[in-house]
Amino acid sequence: MSETTDGGTADGTGGGSEEHRAGWFELFFDLVFVVTVSVLAHGLHGNPGAADFGTFLVLFFPAWWAWVNLTVTVNLFGSASARVQGMLLAAMPALGLMAAASPAGLEERAWAYALGAAWVRLVLFLIWFGHARSPGSPLPLWRPLLYCLVPAALWAVSAALPGGARFVVWGVAIALEVALLAIRAGLGTSPYERMSVEHLVERIGLFVVIVLGESVFTVVATFEEHFTAASGVTALFSFVVAAELALIFFVWGTGNAERGLSRAQSGRATRVMRDTVMYLPFVLVCGITVIAAALGTAVAEPHHVLPTGAGWALCGGVLAFYSANAAISTRYGDGLRNVLRWYVPCLVLTPGMLLPAALLLPAWGAVACAAALVFLLAKLSRWRTRGRLTAG
């Protein structure tokens, strides 16, 4: 096995490789996100309201943003060097602090959540600033200062502010980072050209595994607490939902992502790479997470109609998952006609069939309808993929 297999050059200074795959260290690093997803998803169990969904999004996006920025950093610089490994280890307690603070992340623990976010950005700054200072680096010093250090300072300052002002500062910090991704001054296309497409696809896939794992864990753990025949049937239908979502993502989605990212990289379509790595997967994993919460609620009380919030979570999660896939597909250059072949049925059947089932039928019936819907959409997606490959 070459020294680049675990992430770039052995000294951690150089870019992607065709053999660049996620190493054990990155898998260990991901363990903290297992906890983060579980803690945040727990707040959506039962009958979540608009405030609960809003809290989930507000707290989940900074965690996702930290993960995807660290993933891109490792993609470019590797995880084989002791320096990068040390930095990643230093980031793990920060992410753990954010996860532990999440149950009250907008209330009495908001200060701790903010300090965790600042800590992660400081780690990113140390990695990127060290690279910018290395001889021959095309990266100007001001970019890591503005992208990492200034947001870190904003998050740290927000920890001492009262509620309303604190959240305004959070928004400014995130907006600054998002804006700098859109402004390529001093960045150019060099980082995008050096990225390992295989590694990016694998890492995002592993994050999706974490979220799907939360679905399976929630269903099984709830079934263990409510060990009845009806709960067992509902758990079985729930497993079908999770399995079909996994099938769509891993059988079709990852191959499409690798082809699409490779085309975007060769064509220097940096915005396509940015959107399909940094932004759109967040919508997809949010969809899976809220579906998981709704499934857990259904298994707990299979004979009752789903609470209104759980019903909206089930339907909204399905729409979010397929909308993200549709957006990613079009960004990769898939024909709109091919995408609409499976996306239109989703747009029609989710509000037309699944939503009434979620609001009117017993929970087991609603989950059965969800299983039938995702099974149908999976078949349509696979049929579209086989047709395209045959035509090619």
GROMACS .gro file of C-alpha atoms in nm:
model
  392
    1MET     CA    1   0.000   0.000   0.000
    2SER     CA    2   0.141   0.337  -0.096
    3GLU     CA    3   0.196   0.616   0.152
    4THR     CA    4  -0.072   0.824  -0.018
    5THR     CA    5  -0.350   0.574   0.044
    6ASP     CA    6  -0.429   0.727   0.382
    7GLY     CA    7  -0.471   1.073   0.248
    8GLY     CA    8  -0.234   1.261   0.026
    9THR     CA    9   0.138   1.291   0.067
   10ALA     CA   10   0.310   1.157   0.368
   11ASP     CA   11   0.405   1.504   0.491
   12GLY     CA   12   0.052   1.623   0.473
   13THR     CA   13   0.125   1.902   0.228
   14GLY     CA   14   0.007   1.772  -0.103
   15GLY     CA   15  -0.313   1.696  -0.276
   16GLY     CA   16  -0.524   1.416  -0.401
   17SER     CA   17  -0.436   1.078  -0.539
   18GLU     CA   18  -0.626   0.820  -0.735
   19GLU     CA   19  -0.560   0.580  -0.447
   20HIS     CA   20  -0.669   0.827  -0.180
   21ARG     CA   21  -0.918   0.648   0.043
   22ALA     CA   22  -1.048   0.716   0.390
   23GLY     CA   23  -0.810   0.574   0.650
   24TRP     CA   24  -0.874   0.437   0.996
   25PHE     CA   25  -0.800   0.774   1.153
   26GLU     CA   26  -1.085   0.942   0.968
   27LEU     CA   27  -1.320   0.661   1.066
   28PHE     CA   28  -1.220   0.709   1.429
   29PHE     CA   29  -1.274   1.083   1.390
   30ASP     CA   30  -1.629   1.022   1.263
   31LEU     CA   31  -1.730   0.852   1.588
   32VAL     CA   32  -1.800   1.187   1.748
   33PHE     CA   33  -2.055   1.260   1.475
   34VAL     CA   34  -2.241   0.940   1.559
   35VAL     CA   35  -2.314   1.101   1.895
   36THR     CA   36  -2.394   1.440   1.740
   37VAL     CA   37  -2.652   1.297   1.501
   38SER     CA   38  -2.809   1.085   1.775
   39VAL     CA   39  -2.840   1.375   2.019
   40LEU     CA   40  -2.989   1.612   1.762
   41ALA     CA   41  -3.228   1.351   1.623
   42HIS     CA   42  -3.359   1.280   1.972
   43GLY     CA   43  -3.509   1.628   1.984
   44LEU     CA   44  -3.734   1.540   1.689
   45HIS     CA   45  -3.895   1.232   1.846
   46GLY     CA   46  -4.260   1.243   1.944
   47ASN     CA   47  -4.449   1.547   1.817
   48PRO     CA   48  -4.192   1.806   1.709
   49GLY     CA   49  -4.313   2.155   1.631
   50ALA     CA   50  -4.175   2.428   1.409
   51ALA     CA   51  -3.943   2.542   1.689
   52ASP     CA   52  -3.800   2.190   1.723
   53PHE     CA   53  -3.731   2.163   1.351
   54GLY     CA   54  -3.575   2.509   1.352
   55THR     CA   55  -3.354   2.422   1.649
   56PHE     CA   56  -3.241   2.104   1.476
   57LEU     CA   57  -3.139   2.293   1.161
   58VAL     CA   58  -2.968   2.576   1.349
   59LEU     CA   59  -2.759   2.334   1.555
   60PHE     CA   60  -2.698   2.069   1.291
   61PHE     CA   61  -2.565   2.298   1.019
   62PRO     CA   62  -2.258   2.423   1.215
   63ALA     CA   63  -2.175   2.061   1.303
   64TRP     CA   64  -2.211   1.956   0.939
   65TRP     CA   65  -2.011   2.259   0.827
   66ALA     CA   66  -1.728   2.168   1.064
   67TRP     CA   67  -1.728   1.807   0.941
   68VAL     CA   68  -1.728   1.890   0.571
   69ASN     CA   69  -1.456   2.155   0.610
   70LEU     CA   70  -1.238   1.909   0.799
   71THR     CA   71  -1.310   1.646   0.533
   72VAL     CA   72  -1.200   1.877   0.252
   73THR     CA   73  -0.892   1.971   0.454
   74VAL     CA   74  -0.791   1.606   0.495
   75ASN     CA   75  -0.870   1.545   0.128
   76LEU     CA   76  -0.615   1.809   0.029
   77PHE     CA   77  -0.347   1.764   0.294
   78GLY     CA   78  -0.391   1.401   0.397
   79SER     CA   79  -0.426   1.244   0.740
   80ALA     CA   80  -0.100   1.050   0.739
   81SER     CA   81   0.114   1.321   0.896
   82ALA     CA   82   0.143   1.345   1.273
   83ARG     CA   83   0.062   1.717   1.254
   84VAL     CA   84  -0.273   1.671   1.079
   85GLN     CA   85  -0.364   1.377   1.302
   86GLY     CA   86  -0.286   1.589   1.606
   87MET     CA   87  -0.508   1.867   1.475
   88LEU     CA   88  -0.795   1.626   1.409
   89LEU     CA   89  -0.761   1.480   1.757
   90ALA     CA   90  -0.771   1.834   1.893
   91ALA     CA   91  -1.095   1.897   1.704
   92MET     CA   92  -1.276   1.592   1.844
   93PRO     CA   93  -1.334   1.730   2.197
   94ALA     CA   94  -1.470   2.048   2.040
   95LEU     CA   95  -1.721   1.852   1.837
   96GLY     CA   96  -1.806   1.648   2.144
   97LEU     CA   97  -1.870   1.971   2.334
   98MET     CA   98  -2.107   2.086   2.060
   99ALA     CA   99  -2.290   1.752   2.076
  100ALA     CA  100  -2.318   1.760   2.455
  101ALA     CA  101  -2.448   2.117   2.446
  102SER     CA  102  -2.702   2.048   2.171
  103PRO     CA  103  -3.001   1.946   2.390
  104ALA     CA  104  -3.002   2.305   2.520
  105GLY     CA  105  -2.787   2.453   2.245
  106LEU     CA  106  -3.011   2.757   2.200
  107GLU     CA  107  -3.070   2.804   2.571
  108GLU     CA  108  -2.850   2.764   2.879
  109ARG     CA  109  -2.580   2.564   2.696
  110ALA     CA  110  -2.553   2.796   2.397
  111TRP     CA  111  -2.226   2.936   2.530
  112ALA     CA  112  -2.071   2.588   2.532
  113TYR     CA  113  -2.195   2.515   2.181
  114ALA     CA  114  -2.042   2.843   2.062
  115LEU     CA  115  -1.707   2.769   2.223
  116GLY     CA  116  -1.702   2.426   2.059
  117ALA     CA  117  -1.766   2.584   1.719
  118ALA     CA  118  -1.489   2.839   1.781
  119TRP     CA  119  -1.251   2.561   1.883
  120VAL     CA  120  -1.309   2.368   1.559
  121ARG     CA  121  -1.243   2.677   1.348
  122LEU     CA  122  -0.924   2.748   1.537
  123VAL     CA  123  -0.802   2.397   1.451
  124LEU     CA  124  -0.887   2.456   1.085
  125PHE     CA  125  -0.700   2.786   1.098
  126LEU     CA  126  -0.384   2.623   1.230
  127ILE     CA  127  -0.386   2.368   0.948
  128TRP     CA  128  -0.461   2.612   0.667
  129PHE     CA  129  -0.242   2.895   0.794
  130GLY     CA  130   0.050   2.657   0.824
  131HIS     CA  131  -0.005   2.557   0.462
  132ALA     CA  132  -0.034   2.920   0.349
  133ARG     CA  133   0.300   3.000   0.514
  134SER     CA  134   0.483   2.712   0.348
  135PRO     CA  135   0.725   2.809   0.068
  136GLY     CA  136   0.564   2.817  -0.274
  137SER     CA  137   0.207   2.795  -0.145
  138PRO     CA  138  -0.040   2.973  -0.376
  139LEU     CA  139  -0.276   3.033  -0.084
  140PRO     CA  140  -0.265   3.393   0.046
  141LEU     CA  141  -0.242   3.440   0.421
  142TRP     CA  142  -0.561   3.645   0.435
  143ARG     CA  143  -0.788   3.359   0.330
  144PRO     CA  144  -0.737   3.136   0.638
  145LEU     CA  145  -0.747   3.449   0.852
  146LEU     CA  146  -1.088   3.550   0.715
  147TYR     CA  147  -1.232   3.202   0.663
  148CYS     CA  148  -1.118   3.042   0.989
  149LEU     CA  149  -0.978   3.283   1.247
  150VAL     CA  150  -1.234   3.563   1.217
  151PRO     CA  151  -1.532   3.321   1.243
  152ALA     CA  152  -1.357   3.151   1.537
  153ALA     CA  153  -1.334   3.487   1.711
  154LEU     CA  154  -1.700   3.563   1.636
  155TRP     CA  155  -1.815   3.229   1.779
  156ALA     CA  156  -1.598   3.280   2.088
  157VAL     CA  157  -1.729   3.634   2.147
  158SER     CA  158  -2.088   3.515   2.103
  159ALA     CA  159  -2.048   3.286   2.404
  160ALA     CA  160  -2.050   3.594   2.629
  161LEU     CA  161  -2.344   3.769   2.460
  162PRO     CA  162  -2.714   3.750   2.555
  163GLY     CA  163  -2.951   3.531   2.352
  164GLY     CA  164  -3.064   3.747   2.060
  165ALA     CA  165  -2.728   3.910   1.997
  166ARG     CA  166  -2.553   3.574   2.024
  167PHE     CA  167  -2.755   3.421   1.742
  168VAL     CA  168  -2.702   3.724   1.518
  169VAL     CA  169  -2.326   3.677   1.559
  170TRP     CA  170  -2.364   3.307   1.476
  171GLY     CA  171  -2.540   3.402   1.154
  172VAL     CA  172  -2.269   3.654   1.065
  173ALA     CA  173  -1.994   3.397   1.126
  174ILE     CA  174  -2.159   3.135   0.905
  175ALA     CA  175  -2.250   3.390   0.636
  176LEU     CA  176  -1.887   3.502   0.620
  177GLU     CA  177  -1.764   3.149   0.557
  178VAL     CA  178  -2.033   3.079   0.296
  179ALA     CA  179  -1.959   3.410   0.120
  180LEU     CA  180  -1.586   3.338   0.108
  181LEU     CA  181  -1.657   3.007  -0.065
  182ALA     CA  182  -1.839   3.201  -0.335
  183ILE     CA  183  -1.554   3.453  -0.364
  184ARG     CA  184  -1.259   3.274  -0.520
  185ALA     CA  185  -1.014   3.565  -0.492
  186GLY     CA  186  -0.681   3.427  -0.379
  187LEU     CA  187  -0.806   3.072  -0.414
  188GLY     CA  188  -0.847   3.005  -0.785
  189THR     CA  189  -0.915   2.652  -0.903
  190SER     CA  190  -0.600   2.488  -0.766
  191PRO     CA  191  -0.756   2.328  -0.454
  192TYR     CA  192  -1.044   2.188  -0.659
  193GLU     CA  193  -0.804   2.045  -0.917
  194ARG     CA  194  -0.604   1.866  -0.645
  195MET     CA  195  -0.902   1.711  -0.469
  196SER     CA  196  -0.945   1.336  -0.473
  197VAL     CA  197  -1.294   1.268  -0.606
  198GLU     CA  198  -1.290   0.910  -0.477
  199HIS     CA  199  -1.211   1.028  -0.125
  200LEU     CA  200  -1.484   1.293  -0.125
  201VAL     CA  201  -1.748   1.046  -0.241
  202GLU     CA  202  -1.635   0.790   0.014
  203ARG     CA  203  -1.635   1.037   0.302
  204ILE     CA  204  -1.981   1.172   0.226
  205GLY     CA  205  -2.101   0.815   0.188
  206LEU     CA  206  -1.963   0.732   0.532
  207PHE     CA  207  -2.148   1.028   0.682
  208VAL     CA  208  -2.468   0.901   0.522
  209VAL     CA  209  -2.395   0.563   0.682
  210ILE     CA  210  -2.383   0.739   1.020
  211VAL     CA  211  -2.725   0.893   0.961
  212LEU     CA  212  -2.875   0.570   0.827
  213GLY     CA  213  -2.728   0.396   1.129
  214GLU     CA  214  -2.924   0.636   1.348
  215SER     CA  215  -3.239   0.526   1.165
  216VAL     CA  216  -3.172   0.157   1.227
  217PHE     CA  217  -3.065   0.216   1.588
  218THR     CA  218  -3.376   0.423   1.664
  219VAL     CA  219  -3.609   0.162   1.516
  220VAL     CA  220  -3.448  -0.134   1.692
  221ALA     CA  221  -3.409   0.043   2.027
  222THR     CA  222  -3.771   0.156   2.019
  223PHE     CA  223  -3.888  -0.193   1.926
  224GLU     CA  224  -3.693  -0.329   2.223
  225GLU     CA  225  -3.885  -0.092   2.450
  226HIS     CA  226  -4.223  -0.168   2.287
  227PHE     CA  227  -4.191  -0.539   2.211
  228THR     CA  228  -4.530  -0.610   2.052
  229ALA     CA  229  -4.640  -0.763   1.724
  230ALA     CA  230  -4.764  -0.429   1.591
  231SER     CA  231  -4.437  -0.258   1.680
  232GLY     CA  232  -4.250  -0.543   1.513
  233VAL     CA  233  -4.445  -0.502   1.189
  234THR     CA  234  -4.388  -0.126   1.199
  235ALA     CA  235  -4.018  -0.181   1.263
  236LEU     CA  236  -4.004  -0.413   0.960
  237PHE     CA  237  -4.164  -0.150   0.737
  238SER     CA  238  -3.926   0.107   0.885
  239PHE     CA  239  -3.631  -0.112   0.795
  240VAL     CA  240  -3.758  -0.129   0.436
  241VAL     CA  241  -3.765   0.252   0.426
  242ALA     CA  242  -3.407   0.278   0.553
  243ALA     CA  243  -3.286  -0.001   0.323
  244GLU     CA  244  -3.440   0.157   0.013
  245LEU     CA  245  -3.290   0.497   0.095
  246ALA     CA  246  -2.953   0.327   0.133
  247LEU     CA  247  -3.003   0.143  -0.196
  248ILE     CA  248  -3.078   0.464  -0.382
  249PHE     CA  249  -2.779   0.645  -0.234
  250PHE     CA  250  -2.515   0.374  -0.257
  251VAL     CA  251  -2.617   0.181  -0.568
  252TRP     CA  252  -2.703   0.481  -0.780
  253GLY     CA  253  -2.604   0.799  -0.596
  254THR     CA  254  -2.238   0.732  -0.524
  255GLY     CA  255  -2.159   0.617  -0.879
  256ASN     CA  256  -2.337   0.918  -1.019
  257ALA     CA  257  -2.151   1.143  -0.775
  258GLU     CA  258  -1.812   1.006  -0.874
  259ARG     CA  259  -1.884   1.054  -1.244
  260GLY     CA  260  -2.032   1.399  -1.189
  261LEU     CA  261  -1.752   1.524  -0.968
  262SER     CA  262  -1.492   1.391  -1.210
  263ARG     CA  263  -1.658   1.577  -1.497
  264ALA     CA  264  -1.681   1.893  -1.289
  265GLN     CA  265  -1.317   1.865  -1.188
  266SER     CA  266  -1.192   1.811  -1.542
  267GLY     CA  267  -1.408   2.100  -1.663
  268ARG     CA  268  -1.302   2.325  -1.372
  269ALA     CA  269  -1.666   2.363  -1.269
  270THR     CA  270  -1.575   2.464  -0.916
  271ARG     CA  271  -1.924   2.581  -0.824
  272VAL     CA  272  -2.064   2.238  -0.906
  273MET     CA  273  -1.805   2.075  -0.679
  274ARG     CA  274  -1.874   2.326  -0.404
  275ASP     CA  275  -2.252   2.286  -0.417
  276THR     CA  276  -2.255   1.907  -0.435
  277VAL     CA  277  -1.997   1.857  -0.160
  278MET     CA  278  -2.058   2.141   0.085
  279TYR     CA  279  -2.428   2.230   0.061
  280LEU     CA  280  -2.665   1.978  -0.097
  281PRO     CA  281  -2.558   1.670   0.105
  282PHE     CA  282  -2.666   1.861   0.416
  283VAL     CA  283  -3.024   1.866   0.287
  284LEU     CA  284  -3.002   1.494   0.213
  285VAL     CA  285  -2.875   1.394   0.558
  286CYS     CA  286  -3.131   1.622   0.725
  287GLY     CA  287  -3.401   1.436   0.536
  288ILE     CA  288  -3.279   1.098   0.656
  289THR     CA  289  -3.247   1.223   1.014
  290VAL     CA  290  -3.604   1.353   1.039
  291ILE     CA  291  -3.733   1.034   0.876
  292ALA     CA  292  -3.549   0.836   1.145
  293ALA     CA  293  -3.720   1.036   1.419
  294ALA     CA  294  -4.063   0.978   1.265
  295LEU     CA  295  -4.000   0.605   1.230
  296GLY     CA  296  -3.902   0.578   1.595
  297THR     CA  297  -4.223   0.753   1.695
  298ALA     CA  298  -4.427   0.516   1.477
  299VAL     CA  299  -4.269   0.203   1.625
  300ALA     CA  300  -4.342   0.329   1.976
  301GLU     CA  301  -4.716   0.372   1.913
  302PRO     CA  302  -4.809   0.175   1.599
  303HIS     CA  303  -5.186   0.172   1.662
  304HIS     CA  304  -5.216   0.547   1.705
  305VAL     CA  305  -5.218   0.805   1.429
  306LEU     CA  306  -4.878   0.970   1.407
  307PRO     CA  307  -4.855   1.301   1.592
  308THR     CA  308  -4.881   1.590   1.350
  309GLY     CA  309  -4.514   1.680   1.386
  310ALA     CA  310  -4.402   1.322   1.321
  311GLY     CA  311  -4.625   1.304   1.014
  312TRP     CA  312  -4.473   1.619   0.873
  313ALA     CA  313  -4.126   1.485   0.957
  314LEU     CA  314  -4.192   1.165   0.762
  315CYS     CA  315  -4.321   1.348   0.455
  316GLY     CA  316  -4.076   1.636   0.476
  317GLY     CA  317  -3.785   1.397   0.517
  318VAL     CA  318  -3.880   1.205   0.202
  319LEU     CA  319  -3.915   1.530   0.007
  320ALA     CA  320  -3.583   1.661   0.138
  321PHE     CA  321  -3.399   1.339   0.049
  322TYR     CA  322  -3.529   1.324  -0.307
  323SER     CA  323  -3.509   1.699  -0.365
  324ALA     CA  324  -3.142   1.692  -0.267
  325ASN     CA  325  -3.082   1.400  -0.502
  326ALA     CA  326  -3.263   1.581  -0.783
  327ALA     CA  327  -3.061   1.899  -0.730
  328ILE     CA  328  -2.733   1.705  -0.716
  329SER     CA  329  -2.822   1.514  -1.033
  330THR     CA  330  -2.899   1.830  -1.228
  331ARG     CA  331  -2.579   1.995  -1.104
  332TYR     CA  332  -2.387   1.695  -1.233
  333GLY     CA  333  -2.540   1.741  -1.576
  334ASP     CA  334  -2.806   1.470  -1.574
  335GLY     CA  335  -3.079   1.560  -1.817
  336LEU     CA  336  -3.376   1.731  -1.656
  337ARG     CA  337  -3.607   1.491  -1.833
  338ASN     CA  338  -3.435   1.191  -1.673
  339VAL     CA  339  -3.444   1.349  -1.328
  340LEU     CA  340  -3.811   1.444  -1.353
  341ARG     CA  341  -3.894   1.085  -1.443
  342TRP     CA  342  -3.853   0.990  -1.078
  343TYR     CA  343  -3.871   1.329  -0.907
  344VAL     CA  344  -4.219   1.420  -1.032
  345PRO     CA  345  -4.372   1.101  -0.883
  346CYS     CA  346  -4.208   1.199  -0.554
  347LEU     CA  347  -4.357   1.549  -0.570
  348VAL     CA  348  -4.701   1.408  -0.652
  349LEU     CA  349  -4.719   1.100  -0.430
  350THR     CA  350  -4.564   1.245  -0.115
  351PRO     CA  351  -4.838   1.505  -0.055
  352GLY     CA  352  -5.102   1.305  -0.242
  353MET     CA  353  -5.055   0.965  -0.077
  354LEU     CA  354  -4.804   0.974   0.207
  355LEU     CA  355  -4.924   1.290   0.380
  356PRO     CA  356  -5.290   1.177   0.406
  357ALA     CA  357  -5.169   0.837   0.529
  358ALA     CA  358  -4.951   1.002   0.793
  359LEU     CA  359  -5.237   1.221   0.914
  360LEU     CA  360  -5.520   0.966   0.900
  361LEU     CA  361  -5.393   0.607   0.923
  362PRO     CA  362  -5.247   0.426   1.225
  363ALA     CA  363  -4.872   0.473   1.243
  364TRP     CA  364  -4.798   0.126   1.107
  365GLY     CA  365  -5.010   0.205   0.799
  366ALA     CA  366  -4.833   0.536   0.743
  367VAL     CA  367  -4.493   0.366   0.758
  368ALA     CA  368  -4.618   0.095   0.521
  369CYS     CA  369  -4.715   0.368   0.273
  370ALA     CA  370  -4.373   0.528   0.316
  371ALA     CA  371  -4.208   0.192   0.246
  372ALA     CA  372  -4.419   0.146  -0.068
  373LEU     CA  373  -4.336   0.498  -0.187
  374VAL     CA  374  -3.959   0.474  -0.144
  375PHE     CA  375  -3.966   0.125  -0.299
  376LEU     CA  376  -4.142   0.266  -0.606
  377LEU     CA  377  -3.905   0.562  -0.630
  378ALA     CA  378  -3.607   0.331  -0.594
  379LYS     CA  379  -3.734   0.121  -0.884
  380LEU     CA  380  -3.784   0.432  -1.098
  381SER     CA  381  -3.434   0.556  -1.013
  382ARG     CA  382  -3.274   0.221  -1.095
  383TRP     CA  383  -3.474   0.190  -1.417
  384ARG     CA  384  -3.359   0.536  -1.523
  385THR     CA  385  -2.999   0.445  -1.442
  386ARG     CA  386  -3.009   0.115  -1.634
  387GLY     CA  387  -3.160   0.292  -1.932
  388ARG     CA  388  -2.886   0.553  -1.935
  389LEU     CA  389  -2.609   0.295  -1.905
  390THR     CA  390  -2.761   0.086  -2.186
  391ALA     CA  391  -2.788   0.391  -2.408
  392GLY     CA  392  -2.426   0.477  -2.331
   0.00000   0.00000   0.00000
